Amino acid sequence: MSKNGNHASDKTPVIFYSAKWCAYCHQLQKYLDSNDITYEYLDVDVEANQQSMLEASGGRYLIPTLVINGEVYQNPPGPLVKELVNGRQQ
Amino acid sequence: MEDSNNMKKTTVLMVGAGPSALAASVYTTREHIETVLVEKGVIGGLAAITDKIDNYPGFAEGIAGLELADQLQKQAERFGAKIELGEVKSIEKIGEDILVKTTDGDYSAEAVLLATGSDYKKLSVPGEKEFYGRGVHYCATCDGAFYKDKKIIVVGGGNSAAQESLFLTRFSNDITVLVRSEWRASDVLVEEVENHDAITVEMGWQVSEIVGEDNKVARVVATHLETDKTKEFAADGVFVFVGLKPNTDFIKNSKIELDDYGFIKTDSNLQTTIPGVFASGDVRSGATMQIASAVGEGATAALKLRMYLENKHRAK
């Protein structure tokens, strides 16, 4: 399962739209990594990823945007993400 | 450490993990005082989402906010500070200790530092909430890159508005700053903004509505304070920087006294109206809203905390 590539994986329940210039994204990524939460990282500086994020979020330009089991969360706190994925990746 | 009621115990609990609390925790942990910081937003606070910090001493060429926050965090953790992500819901003194309820469980601490900082105020006009993220933003370094070659309106006349306008010129050469009455930013910043080719400054405009089309922002409606004339400014993105409000909602029902603007009142020891609960940085009444001041107050608060703990233990 790729954490930092742009390769889709059916096994990945978390999609993480992010950018290298986003402080909130850096912090959340550190939290996800330190809690062994796997995710598919999509850089919104890539146009196709940005479009995909906008489709998922209903047009909201906010990152980090996470899609967890089909639900969209924008700038969610790390513990909430952990709670949402808990049990699925352990 | 947890007791039989799953109550976590620590010597010092700091609410917030911005520059003030991080600096304070360097001091407490170097003295081997067990310290936990609870942060609900981003570690480093507003400093972490500031593009470049030019007025923090020691960095001749300035430093990126994210880099400064990262260094502060690493320094605090090097000495043993423990940073938890969660939101503090209430604070109450029970006997000799302080009960702090958080979304991540309850803590019992011997002393507490409140360093929750402040956050950007909202305009509170129609359309602002509806189009949040669809054109309305409060952080240029977070969301500015989405507006490459787009028309941007910046609302505000303080240092943040000026600094963020300059940052946004990386992405757009069509930026209009709407200042309600007069500039409150430093002269250096104002001069840079007013002389920038990509920025137009419009003085005297009060925003009354943000209007959208096709599910995103299309224009800003504003009224001129002197002429009472109403004008529409076309916009793809609206960045709002109209002042700061203290993050003190979680203590509004506590015994901690706040000033008329919601900032925490402290005495000369930076202690609040609850003994053992201290406050420092942007959230404190009288704060100068500078990172250097917040760090200095954090160091002072840590020394006062230590003195409080020593006196408390001596009295036992």
Short mmCIF file of C-alpha atoms in Angstrom, two decimals:
data_model
loop_
_atom_site.label_atom_id
_atom_site.label_comp_id
_atom_site.label_asym_id
_atom_site.label_seq_id
_atom_site.Cartn_x
_atom_site.Cartn_y
_atom_site.Cartn_z
CA MET A 1 0.00 0.00 0.00
CA SER A 2 1.57 3.28 -1.05
CA LYS A 3 1.70 6.10 1.46
CA ASN A 4 3.35 8.71 -0.65
CA GLY A 5 2.62 7.88 -4.23
CA ASN A 6 -0.23 8.82 -6.49
CA HIS A 7 -1.23 5.23 -7.09
CA ALA A 8 -4.76 4.34 -6.22
CA SER A 9 -5.25 1.27 -4.13
CA ASP A 10 -8.54 -0.46 -3.39
CA LYS A 11 -7.15 -1.39 0.00
CA THR A 12 -6.54 2.22 1.07
CA PRO A 13 -9.51 3.57 3.02
CA VAL A 14 -7.96 7.03 3.48
CA ILE A 15 -7.26 9.49 0.69
CA PHE A 16 -5.17 12.46 1.82
CA TYR A 17 -5.23 15.61 -0.35
CA SER A 18 -2.30 17.74 0.68
CA ALA A 19 0.46 20.10 -0.48
CA LYS A 20 4.03 20.69 0.56
CA TRP A 21 3.28 24.32 1.50
CA CYS A 22 0.43 23.47 3.91
CA ALA A 23 1.34 23.59 7.65
CA TYR A 24 -1.83 21.83 8.77
CA CYS A 25 -1.14 19.06 6.24
CA HIS A 26 2.42 18.54 7.53
CA GLN A 27 1.16 18.19 11.07
CA LEU A 28 -1.62 15.78 10.15
CA GLN A 29 0.73 13.72 8.01
CA LYS A 30 3.15 13.41 10.95
CA TYR A 31 0.26 12.29 13.15
CA LEU A 32 -0.94 9.72 10.61
CA ASP A 33 2.59 8.35 10.19
CA SER A 34 3.26 8.17 13.92
CA ASN A 35 -0.01 6.30 14.41
CA ASP A 36 0.64 3.87 11.55
CA ILE A 37 -2.40 5.04 9.61
CA THR A 38 -1.95 4.26 5.94
CA TYR A 39 -3.23 6.62 3.29
CA GLU A 40 -2.98 7.54 -0.34
CA TYR A 41 -1.23 10.91 -0.64
CA LEU A 42 -2.48 13.16 -3.44
CA ASP A 43 -0.65 16.44 -4.03
CA VAL A 44 -3.17 19.14 -5.00
CA ASP A 45 -0.48 21.01 -6.91
CA VAL A 46 -1.16 18.33 -9.53
CA GLU A 47 -4.17 19.67 -11.43
CA ALA A 48 -5.95 16.31 -11.71
CA ASN A 49 -5.67 15.80 -7.95
CA GLN A 50 -7.01 19.29 -7.26
CA GLN A 51 -10.00 18.62 -9.51
CA SER A 52 -10.62 15.31 -7.80
CA MET A 53 -10.50 17.03 -4.39
CA LEU A 54 -12.96 19.71 -5.54
CA GLU A 55 -15.35 17.04 -6.80
CA ALA A 56 -15.13 15.22 -3.49
CA SER A 57 -15.50 18.36 -1.35
CA GLY A 58 -18.27 20.05 -3.29
CA GLY A 59 -15.98 22.82 -4.50
CA ARG A 60 -14.23 23.69 -1.25
CA TYR A 61 -10.60 24.71 -1.68
CA LEU A 62 -9.39 23.58 1.74
CA ILE A 63 -6.57 21.25 2.67
CA PRO A 64 -5.90 18.89 4.25
CA THR A 65 -8.94 17.15 2.79
CA LEU A 66 -9.37 13.51 3.68
CA VAL A 67 -11.75 10.98 2.22
CA ILE A 68 -12.30 8.21 4.72
CA ASN A 69 -14.50 5.37 3.62
CA GLY A 70 -16.23 7.68 1.16
CA GLU A 71 -16.87 10.52 3.64
CA VAL A 72 -15.11 13.88 3.22
CA TYR A 73 -13.34 15.61 6.14
CA GLN A 74 -11.58 18.97 5.75
CA ASN A 75 -8.81 19.77 8.22
CA PRO A 76 -9.93 17.09 10.67
CA PRO A 77 -8.07 16.66 13.97
CA GLY A 78 -5.69 13.69 13.99
CA PRO A 79 -7.48 11.84 16.81
CA LEU A 80 -10.74 11.94 14.81
CA VAL A 81 -9.02 10.38 11.80
CA LYS A 82 -7.55 7.72 14.07
CA GLU A 83 -10.98 7.01 15.52
CA LEU A 84 -12.55 6.79 12.05
CA VAL A 85 -10.00 4.36 10.68
CA ASN A 86 -9.47 2.45 13.89
CA GLY A 87 -10.33 -1.19 13.50
CA ARG A 88 -10.02 -1.11 9.73
CA GLN A 89 -6.26 -1.00 9.57
CA GLN A 90 -5.42 -2.93 12.72
CA MET B 1 0.54 8.29 34.42
CA GLU B 2 -3.11 7.32 35.05
CA ASP B 3 -4.90 6.74 38.35
CA SER B 4 -7.65 4.18 38.97
CA ASN B 5 -10.28 6.54 37.48
CA ASN B 6 -8.34 6.79 34.17
CA MET B 7 -7.42 10.35 35.15
CA LYS B 8 -4.06 11.23 33.64
CA LYS B 9 -1.73 13.02 36.02
CA THR B 10 0.98 15.50 35.18
CA THR B 11 2.84 18.21 37.04
CA VAL B 12 2.22 20.93 34.47
CA LEU B 13 -0.38 20.98 31.72
CA MET B 14 -0.13 23.62 29.02
CA VAL B 15 -3.17 24.40 26.91
CA GLY B 16 -1.93 25.19 23.40
CA ALA B 17 1.33 24.42 21.63
CA GLY B 18 2.17 27.71 20.01
CA PRO B 19 5.45 29.60 20.51
CA SER B 20 4.55 30.70 24.04
CA ALA B 21 3.73 27.24 25.41
CA LEU B 22 6.58 25.59 23.51
CA ALA B 23 9.05 28.12 24.94
CA ALA B 24 7.61 27.64 28.43
CA SER B 25 7.88 23.88 28.10
CA VAL B 26 11.59 24.13 27.22
CA TYR B 27 12.09 25.85 30.57
CA THR B 28 9.93 23.49 32.64
CA THR B 29 11.22 20.26 31.10
CA ARG B 30 14.85 21.35 31.44
CA GLU B 31 14.08 21.60 35.16
CA HIS B 32 12.68 18.04 35.00
CA ILE B 33 9.14 19.22 35.59
CA GLU B 34 6.81 16.81 33.81
CA THR B 35 4.95 18.80 31.16
CA VAL B 36 2.12 17.92 28.77
CA LEU B 37 0.90 20.29 26.06
CA VAL B 38 -2.57 19.87 24.55
CA GLU B 39 -3.07 21.45 21.12
CA LYS B 40 -6.33 21.48 19.17
CA GLY B 41 -5.04 23.10 15.98
CA VAL B 42 -1.60 23.31 14.46
CA ILE B 43 1.58 22.99 16.55
CA GLY B 44 3.26 26.38 16.35
CA GLY B 45 -0.08 28.23 16.22
CA LEU B 46 -0.50 31.20 13.91
CA ALA B 47 3.30 31.42 13.60
CA ALA B 48 3.31 28.05 11.81
CA ILE B 49 1.01 29.35 9.09
CA THR B 50 2.90 32.60 8.61
CA ASP B 51 4.91 32.56 5.41
CA LYS B 52 8.01 34.35 6.63
CA ILE B 53 8.86 35.87 9.98
CA ASP B 54 11.22 38.80 9.67
CA ASN B 55 11.08 40.26 13.17
CA TYR B 56 11.99 37.28 15.35
CA PRO B 57 15.45 37.95 16.77
CA GLY B 58 18.29 35.66 15.80
CA PHE B 59 17.39 35.04 12.17
CA ALA B 60 19.18 37.65 10.10
CA GLU B 61 17.39 36.70 6.89
CA GLY B 62 14.06 35.87 8.53
CA ILE B 63 12.66 32.38 8.97
CA ALA B 64 9.67 30.52 7.52
CA GLY B 65 6.92 30.21 10.12
CA LEU B 66 6.66 26.47 9.62
CA GLU B 67 10.41 26.09 10.13
CA LEU B 68 10.35 28.14 13.34
CA ALA B 69 7.42 26.09 14.65
CA ASP B 70 9.20 22.87 13.77
CA GLN B 71 12.40 23.96 15.55
CA LEU B 72 10.46 25.06 18.65
CA GLN B 73 8.65 21.71 18.74
CA LYS B 74 11.87 19.72 18.35
CA GLN B 75 13.58 21.77 21.06
CA ALA B 76 10.69 21.24 23.49
CA GLU B 77 10.50 17.52 22.74
CA ARG B 78 14.27 17.15 23.11
CA PHE B 79 13.90 18.00 26.79
CA GLY B 80 10.88 15.73 27.25
CA ALA B 81 7.79 17.86 26.59
CA LYS B 82 4.88 15.67 25.58
CA ILE B 83 2.56 17.15 22.97
CA GLU B 84 -0.95 15.70 22.67
CA LEU B 85 -3.54 16.58 20.04
CA GLY B 86 -6.93 17.30 21.55
CA GLU B 87 -9.25 20.05 22.66
CA VAL B 88 -9.56 21.30 26.21
CA LYS B 89 -13.21 21.58 27.23
CA SER B 90 -12.99 22.95 30.79
CA ILE B 91 -10.68 23.86 33.67
CA GLU B 92 -11.57 23.67 37.32
CA LYS B 93 -9.59 23.80 40.55
CA ILE B 94 -10.39 20.79 42.73
CA GLY B 95 -8.62 20.99 46.07
CA GLU B 96 -4.91 21.48 45.47
CA ASP B 97 -4.94 20.29 41.86
CA ILE B 98 -6.47 21.47 38.62
CA LEU B 99 -8.84 19.29 36.66
CA VAL B 100 -8.55 19.76 32.90
CA LYS B 101 -11.14 17.99 30.76
CA THR B 102 -10.12 17.32 27.17
CA THR B 103 -11.49 15.42 24.19
CA ASP B 104 -8.63 12.98 24.81
CA GLY B 105 -9.48 12.30 28.46
CA ASP B 106 -9.17 14.14 31.75
CA TYR B 107 -5.97 15.42 33.35
CA SER B 108 -5.14 16.32 36.91
CA ALA B 109 -2.30 18.86 37.00
CA GLU B 110 -0.51 20.70 39.78
CA ALA B 111 -0.30 23.82 37.62
CA VAL B 112 -1.64 24.93 34.24
CA LEU B 113 -0.46 27.38 31.61
CA LEU B 114 -3.07 28.79 29.25
CA ALA B 115 -1.37 29.72 25.99
CA THR B 116 -4.11 29.18 23.45
CA GLY B 117 -3.27 32.26 21.43
CA SER B 118 -5.76 33.95 19.16
CA ASP B 119 -7.45 33.31 15.86
CA TYR B 120 -8.61 35.45 12.97
CA LYS B 121 -11.96 37.18 13.39
CA LYS B 122 -14.79 36.68 10.94
CA LEU B 123 -16.44 39.53 9.06
CA SER B 124 -19.91 38.26 10.03
CA VAL B 125 -21.54 39.29 6.76
CA PRO B 126 -23.97 37.35 4.55
CA GLY B 127 -22.21 34.88 2.26
CA GLU B 128 -19.08 34.54 4.42
CA LYS B 129 -20.04 31.26 6.04
CA GLU B 130 -21.76 29.85 2.95
CA PHE B 131 -18.70 30.37 0.75
CA TYR B 132 -16.03 29.39 3.28
CA GLY B 133 -13.54 27.35 1.29
CA ARG B 134 -15.36 28.22 -1.93
CA GLY B 135 -13.60 31.56 -2.20
CA VAL B 136 -13.61 32.79 1.41
CA HIS B 137 -10.41 32.10 3.37
CA TYR B 138 -8.57 33.21 6.51
CA CYS B 139 -5.05 31.96 5.76
CA ALA B 140 -3.10 32.99 2.67
CA THR B 141 -0.24 30.58 3.26
CA CYS B 142 -2.76 27.73 3.59
CA ASP B 143 -5.03 28.48 0.65
CA GLY B 144 -3.46 31.25 -1.45
CA ALA B 145 -1.93 28.84 -3.96
CA PHE B 146 -5.43 27.88 -5.11
CA TYR B 147 -5.83 31.37 -6.58
CA LYS B 148 -3.06 31.41 -9.17
CA ASP B 149 -3.76 34.17 -11.69
CA LYS B 150 -7.15 34.80 -10.09
CA LYS B 151 -8.70 38.01 -8.81
CA ILE B 152 -8.21 38.33 -5.06
CA ILE B 153 -9.76 40.68 -2.51
CA VAL B 154 -8.02 41.08 0.85
CA VAL B 155 -10.12 42.59 3.64
CA GLY B 156 -8.36 44.34 6.52
CA GLY B 157 -5.85 47.03 7.39
CA GLY B 158 -3.58 45.49 10.00
CA ASN B 159 -0.19 43.79 9.80
CA SER B 160 -1.74 40.45 8.85
CA ALA B 161 -3.73 41.95 5.96
CA ALA B 162 -0.64 43.77 4.64
CA GLN B 163 1.71 40.81 5.06
CA GLU B 164 -0.72 38.29 3.55
CA SER B 165 -1.45 40.62 0.60
CA LEU B 166 2.25 40.68 -0.18
CA PHE B 167 2.40 36.89 0.11
CA LEU B 168 -0.53 36.53 -2.31
CA THR B 169 1.41 38.42 -5.00
CA ARG B 170 3.28 35.13 -5.53
CA PHE B 171 0.13 33.79 -7.13
CA SER B 172 -1.79 36.75 -8.49
CA ASN B 173 -1.09 40.18 -9.90
CA ASP B 174 -4.67 41.31 -9.38
CA ILE B 175 -5.09 41.92 -5.66
CA THR B 176 -7.32 44.58 -4.13
CA VAL B 177 -7.05 45.41 -0.43
CA LEU B 178 -10.18 46.85 1.15
CA VAL B 179 -9.29 48.87 4.25
CA ARG B 180 -12.27 49.96 6.34
CA SER B 181 -10.96 53.12 7.95
CA GLU B 182 -7.21 53.54 8.11
CA TRP B 183 -4.10 51.38 8.04
CA ARG B 184 -3.13 49.82 11.38
CA ALA B 185 -0.20 47.96 9.85
CA SER B 186 3.39 49.05 10.36
CA ASP B 187 4.63 51.83 8.09
CA VAL B 188 7.20 49.52 6.48
CA LEU B 189 4.52 47.04 5.41
CA VAL B 190 2.07 49.74 4.28
CA GLU B 191 4.72 51.31 2.07
CA GLU B 192 5.55 47.96 0.51
CA VAL B 193 1.87 47.17 -0.14
CA GLU B 194 1.07 50.58 -1.59
CA ASN B 195 4.09 50.49 -3.90
CA HIS B 196 3.46 46.96 -5.16
CA ASP B 197 2.34 46.78 -8.81
CA ALA B 198 0.08 43.79 -8.18
CA ILE B 199 -1.85 45.43 -5.34
CA THR B 200 -4.51 48.13 -5.40
CA VAL B 201 -5.53 49.66 -2.08
CA GLU B 202 -9.08 50.96 -1.60
CA MET B 203 -9.57 52.99 1.58
CA GLY B 204 -12.82 53.50 3.48
CA TRP B 205 -14.75 50.41 2.32
CA GLN B 206 -16.76 48.28 4.70
CA VAL B 207 -17.73 44.88 3.35
CA SER B 208 -21.45 44.16 3.66
CA GLU B 209 -21.87 40.94 1.68
CA ILE B 210 -20.02 38.23 -0.19
CA VAL B 211 -21.95 37.10 -3.24
CA GLY B 212 -21.45 33.84 -5.07
CA GLU B 213 -22.38 32.28 -8.37
CA ASP B 214 -22.12 28.62 -9.40
CA ASN B 215 -21.29 27.58 -5.84
CA LYS B 216 -18.26 29.88 -5.48
CA VAL B 217 -17.45 33.50 -4.68
CA ALA B 218 -18.10 35.98 -7.49
CA ARG B 219 -17.94 39.41 -5.86
CA VAL B 220 -17.72 41.42 -2.67
CA VAL B 221 -20.24 44.14 -1.90
CA ALA B 222 -18.91 47.07 0.14
CA THR B 223 -20.12 50.46 1.29
CA HIS B 224 -17.91 53.51 1.47
CA LEU B 225 -17.95 54.91 4.99
CA GLU B 226 -17.73 58.57 3.92
CA THR B 227 -19.84 58.68 0.77
CA ASP B 228 -22.24 55.85 1.66
CA LYS B 229 -21.79 54.66 -1.90
CA THR B 230 -22.11 50.92 -2.51
CA LYS B 231 -19.79 49.15 -4.91
CA GLU B 232 -19.27 45.58 -6.08
CA PHE B 233 -15.71 44.26 -6.37
CA ALA B 234 -15.33 41.19 -8.59
CA ALA B 235 -13.45 38.40 -6.81
CA ASP B 236 -12.47 34.77 -7.17
CA GLY B 237 -11.01 34.66 -3.67
CA VAL B 238 -11.61 36.75 -0.55
CA PHE B 239 -9.01 36.63 2.22
CA VAL B 240 -10.21 38.09 5.51
CA PHE B 241 -7.81 39.57 8.09
CA VAL B 242 -9.87 41.88 10.30
CA GLY B 243 -8.23 41.34 13.65
CA LEU B 244 -7.71 38.65 16.20
CA LYS B 245 -9.97 37.11 18.81
CA PRO B 246 -8.64 35.21 21.82
CA ASN B 247 -9.21 31.47 22.02
CA THR B 248 -10.94 31.54 25.39
CA ASP B 249 -14.36 29.99 24.68
CA PHE B 250 -13.43 26.94 26.77
CA ILE B 251 -13.00 29.01 29.95
CA LYS B 252 -15.99 31.32 29.59
CA ASN B 253 -17.84 29.43 32.31
CA SER B 254 -14.83 29.05 34.60
CA LYS B 255 -13.65 31.28 37.45
CA ILE B 256 -10.88 32.70 35.29
CA GLU B 257 -11.48 36.39 34.77
CA LEU B 258 -11.45 37.78 31.24
CA ASP B 259 -11.26 41.39 30.07
CA ASP B 260 -14.00 43.08 27.99
CA TYR B 261 -12.56 41.61 24.80
CA GLY B 262 -12.30 38.05 26.12
CA PHE B 263 -8.55 38.05 26.85
CA ILE B 264 -7.33 36.44 30.10
CA LYS B 265 -6.50 38.80 32.94
CA THR B 266 -3.29 38.05 34.83
CA ASP B 267 -1.33 39.59 37.69
CA SER B 268 2.34 40.59 37.53
CA ASN B 269 3.29 36.89 37.92
CA LEU B 270 1.19 36.03 34.85
CA GLN B 271 -1.15 34.16 37.19
CA THR B 272 -4.89 34.20 36.49
CA THR B 273 -7.67 34.53 39.05
CA ILE B 274 -7.32 30.79 39.77
CA PRO B 275 -4.12 30.16 41.77
CA GLY B 276 -1.85 27.79 39.89
CA VAL B 277 -3.33 28.69 36.50
CA PHE B 278 -1.09 30.99 34.47
CA ALA B 279 -1.48 32.60 31.04
CA SER B 280 0.99 33.83 28.44
CA GLY B 281 1.17 34.94 24.84
CA ASP B 282 -1.54 36.30 22.56
CA VAL B 283 -4.38 35.09 24.76
CA ARG B 284 -3.33 37.26 27.71
CA SER B 285 -4.90 40.66 28.31
CA GLY B 286 -2.31 43.26 27.32
CA ALA B 287 -0.45 40.98 24.89
CA THR B 288 1.42 42.68 22.09
CA MET B 289 0.63 39.91 19.56
CA GLN B 290 4.28 39.37 18.67
CA ILE B 291 5.99 35.98 18.50
CA ALA B 292 9.04 37.32 20.34
CA SER B 293 6.82 38.64 23.15
CA ALA B 294 4.88 35.36 23.33
CA VAL B 295 8.13 33.41 23.67
CA GLY B 296 9.41 35.82 26.33
CA GLU B 297 6.15 35.56 28.27
CA GLY B 298 6.34 31.77 27.98
CA ALA B 299 9.77 31.79 29.62
CA THR B 300 8.53 34.14 32.35
CA ALA B 301 5.43 32.02 32.96
CA ALA B 302 7.58 28.88 33.27
CA LEU B 303 9.75 30.52 35.95
CA LYS B 304 6.65 31.71 37.83
CA LEU B 305 5.13 28.24 37.53
CA ARG B 306 8.25 26.72 39.01
CA MET B 307 8.16 29.18 41.89
CA TYR B 308 4.47 28.35 42.46
CA LEU B 309 5.24 24.61 42.54
CA GLU B 310 8.20 25.11 44.91
CA ASN B 311 6.09 27.16 47.32
CA LYS B 312 3.29 24.61 47.12
CA HIS B 313 5.60 21.69 47.90
CA ARG B 314 7.34 23.62 50.67
CA ALA B 315 4.00 24.33 52.35
CA LYS B 316 3.12 20.62 52.47
#
